[in-house]
Amino acid sequence: MKRHPRTVHLRESVVCLARLLQDTPHSAFPVIHKPDQDHHEVFVGTITRMELCKLLQSERIFESEDLKSDVYINQLSYEEISTERLSKLATTNQVINKYISDPKYEDVFINLEPYINQSATTVHNGFSLHRTYRIFRKLGLRHLTVVDKKNQVVGIITRKDLMEFNLEEMLEPSVCQPKSDTELMFLMSMPHESSHDI
């Protein structure tokens, strides 16, 4: 796995998101949240690069540092945010550069809670490589967040990471054995802290 992956907070600054998209080619990011001052930051879901780009193009959902907008009034619809590709890459780059260079966006935030995938699959950092590969294969995943016993993000695994080690050849015989849906759900069930305190 890649350790110390780039993460975003549940309520993140527009400038940080713009810099993240400018500096990294990643297709998705783990989202973390600190429920209270005495708590550590825990994994609460994932958000894709395409979704972040769509959000940054919609200033109506932006919030000031001290004033939170009514997210349910300003929230983008599923149709507005769901996309496989951006129609105008040049426009997206212009928007990103504007947020980074214009000081007025330094104290502007986006509440990502309505847009993240809160049911994103995770594995524990002690999970077996064989079972991780099976989850990737059966669910058709592109990335998988790795968490510790406290549900803190410690890494991320991509399909490319698994393919680089010729795992398909090493694990294929056992992977091809039929497995029940019940067993697959058992493999993915990991004890971790609940994120329902958000």
Coordinates of C-alpha atoms in Angstrom, one line a residue:
M1 CA 0.0 0.0 0.0
K2 CA 1.0 3.6 -0.3
R3 CA 1.5 5.0 3.2
H4 CA 0.3 8.4 4.3
P5 CA -2.1 9.1 1.4
R6 CA -3.4 12.5 0.7
T7 CA -6.7 13.0 2.6
V8 CA -9.4 15.7 2.7
H9 CA -11.4 16.8 5.7
L10 CA -15.2 16.6 5.8
R11 CA -15.3 20.4 5.7
E12 CA -12.3 21.5 3.6
S13 CA -11.0 24.8 2.3
V14 CA -11.5 25.6 -1.3
V15 CA -7.8 26.5 -1.7
C16 CA -6.7 23.2 -0.2
L17 CA -8.9 21.3 -2.6
A18 CA -7.7 23.3 -5.5
R19 CA -4.0 22.7 -4.6
L20 CA -4.7 19.0 -4.1
L21 CA -6.1 18.6 -7.6
Q22 CA -3.3 20.7 -9.0
D23 CA -0.5 18.7 -7.2
T24 CA -1.8 15.1 -7.5
P25 CA -3.1 12.9 -10.3
H26 CA -5.1 10.6 -7.9
S27 CA -8.6 9.6 -8.9
A28 CA -10.0 9.5 -5.4
F29 CA -9.3 10.6 -1.8
P30 CA -10.1 9.3 1.7
V31 CA -12.2 11.8 3.7
I32 CA -11.5 12.2 7.4
H33 CA -13.3 13.9 10.2
K34 CA -12.6 14.7 13.9
P35 CA -15.9 14.3 15.8
D36 CA -14.7 16.4 18.7
Q37 CA -11.6 18.1 20.2
D38 CA -10.6 15.0 22.2
H39 CA -11.0 12.6 19.4
H40 CA -8.6 11.6 16.6
E41 CA -9.4 12.0 12.9
V42 CA -11.3 9.0 11.6
F43 CA -12.1 7.7 8.1
V44 CA -15.7 8.6 7.1
G45 CA -15.7 7.9 3.3
T46 CA -14.2 8.7 -0.1
I47 CA -14.7 11.3 -2.8
T48 CA -13.5 11.1 -6.4
R49 CA -11.5 13.6 -8.3
M50 CA -14.3 14.2 -10.7
E51 CA -16.7 15.0 -7.9
L52 CA -14.3 17.5 -6.3
C53 CA -13.9 19.2 -9.7
K54 CA -17.7 19.5 -10.1
L55 CA -18.0 20.9 -6.5
L56 CA -15.3 23.5 -7.1
Q57 CA -17.2 24.8 -10.2
S58 CA -20.2 25.5 -8.0
E59 CA -19.6 28.5 -5.8
R60 CA -23.2 28.5 -4.5
I61 CA -22.2 25.7 -2.1
F62 CA -19.2 27.6 -0.7
E63 CA -19.2 28.6 3.0
S64 CA -17.3 31.2 4.9
E65 CA -15.1 30.2 7.7
D66 CA -17.5 31.3 10.4
L67 CA -20.8 31.0 8.6
K68 CA -22.1 27.7 7.4
S69 CA -24.7 27.8 4.6
D70 CA -27.8 25.6 4.6
V71 CA -26.3 22.6 2.8
Y72 CA -29.7 21.1 2.0
I73 CA -30.8 24.3 0.1
N74 CA -27.6 24.8 -1.8
Q75 CA -26.7 21.1 -2.2
L76 CA -25.9 19.9 -5.7
S77 CA -28.2 17.2 -7.1
Y78 CA -27.0 13.7 -8.0
E79 CA -27.3 14.6 -11.7
E80 CA -25.1 17.7 -11.2
I81 CA -22.3 15.9 -9.5
S82 CA -22.3 12.4 -11.1
T83 CA -20.0 12.3 -14.1
E84 CA -17.4 10.0 -15.6
R85 CA -15.4 12.8 -17.2
L86 CA -15.2 16.6 -17.3
S87 CA -16.6 18.3 -20.3
K88 CA -14.1 21.2 -20.3
L89 CA -10.8 20.5 -18.7
A90 CA -9.5 24.0 -19.6
T91 CA -12.3 25.5 -17.6
T92 CA -11.6 23.3 -14.6
N93 CA -7.9 24.3 -14.7
Q94 CA -8.9 28.0 -14.9
V95 CA -11.1 27.7 -11.8
I96 CA -8.4 25.8 -9.8
N97 CA -5.8 28.5 -10.7
K98 CA -8.3 31.3 -9.7
Y99 CA -8.9 29.8 -6.3
I100 CA -5.2 29.4 -5.6
S101 CA -4.2 32.9 -6.7
D102 CA -7.1 34.9 -5.4
P103 CA -6.8 35.7 -1.6
K104 CA -10.5 36.0 -1.2
Y105 CA -10.9 32.2 -1.3
E106 CA -8.5 31.5 1.5
D107 CA -11.3 31.4 4.1
V108 CA -13.9 29.7 2.0
F109 CA -14.9 26.1 2.6
I110 CA -17.0 23.2 1.2
N111 CA -19.0 20.8 3.3
L112 CA -18.3 17.5 1.6
E113 CA -20.7 15.4 3.7
P114 CA -23.5 15.2 1.2
Y115 CA -21.2 14.1 -1.6
I116 CA -18.9 11.5 -0.1
N117 CA -19.3 7.7 -0.4
Q118 CA -19.9 6.8 3.2
S119 CA -20.2 3.1 2.4
A120 CA -16.7 2.9 0.8
T121 CA -15.0 -0.4 1.4
T122 CA -12.0 -0.4 3.8
V123 CA -9.5 -3.0 5.0
H124 CA -7.5 -3.2 8.2
N125 CA -3.8 -2.8 7.9
G126 CA -3.3 -6.4 9.0
F127 CA -5.6 -7.8 6.4
S128 CA -4.2 -10.5 4.1
L129 CA -3.0 -9.7 0.6
H130 CA -4.9 -12.6 -0.8
R131 CA -8.2 -11.5 0.6
T132 CA -7.6 -7.9 -0.4
Y133 CA -7.0 -9.1 -4.0
R134 CA -10.2 -11.1 -3.9
I135 CA -12.2 -8.0 -2.8
F136 CA -10.7 -5.9 -5.6
R137 CA -11.6 -8.6 -8.1
K138 CA -15.1 -9.4 -7.0
L139 CA -16.2 -5.7 -6.4
G140 CA -14.3 -4.2 -9.3
L141 CA -12.6 -1.6 -7.2
R142 CA -10.1 1.0 -8.4
H143 CA -8.8 1.9 -4.9
L144 CA -9.2 0.7 -1.3
T145 CA -8.5 2.7 1.9
V146 CA -6.5 1.0 4.6
V147 CA -7.3 1.9 8.2
D148 CA -5.9 0.9 11.6
K149 CA -7.8 -0.4 14.7
K150 CA -8.9 3.2 15.5
N151 CA -10.3 3.7 12.0
Q152 CA -7.5 6.2 11.1
V153 CA -6.3 6.2 7.5
V154 CA -2.9 4.6 7.2
G155 CA -2.7 3.9 3.5
I156 CA -4.4 3.3 0.2
I157 CA -4.1 0.5 -2.3
T158 CA -4.9 0.9 -6.0
R159 CA -5.4 -1.7 -8.7
K160 CA -2.1 -0.7 -10.1
D161 CA -0.3 -1.5 -6.8
L162 CA -1.6 -5.1 -6.9
M163 CA -0.9 -5.7 -10.6
E164 CA 2.7 -4.5 -10.2
F165 CA 3.6 -7.6 -8.3
N166 CA 2.1 -10.1 -10.7
L167 CA -0.5 -11.0 -8.1
E168 CA -2.9 -12.2 -10.7
E169 CA -0.6 -15.0 -11.7
M170 CA 0.2 -15.9 -8.0
L171 CA -3.3 -15.8 -6.7
E172 CA -5.5 -16.6 -9.6
P173 CA -6.0 -20.4 -8.9
S174 CA -7.4 -19.8 -5.4
V175 CA -9.3 -16.7 -6.5
C176 CA -11.1 -18.5 -9.2
Q177 CA -12.7 -20.9 -6.7
P178 CA -16.3 -20.1 -6.3
K179 CA -17.1 -18.2 -3.1
S180 CA -20.4 -17.3 -1.6
D181 CA -21.6 -13.7 -1.1
T182 CA -21.8 -14.5 2.6
E183 CA -18.1 -15.3 2.7
L184 CA -17.2 -12.1 0.8
M185 CA -19.2 -10.0 3.2
F186 CA -17.4 -11.7 6.1
L187 CA -14.0 -10.9 4.5
M188 CA -14.9 -7.2 4.3
S189 CA -16.4 -6.8 7.7
M190 CA -13.8 -5.0 9.8
P191 CA -14.3 -3.8 13.4
H192 CA -13.8 -0.1 13.5
E193 CA -15.2 3.0 15.1
S194 CA -18.5 4.2 13.9
S195 CA -18.7 7.4 11.8
H196 CA -22.3 8.0 12.8
D197 CA -21.2 10.7 15.3
I198 CA -20.7 13.2 12.4

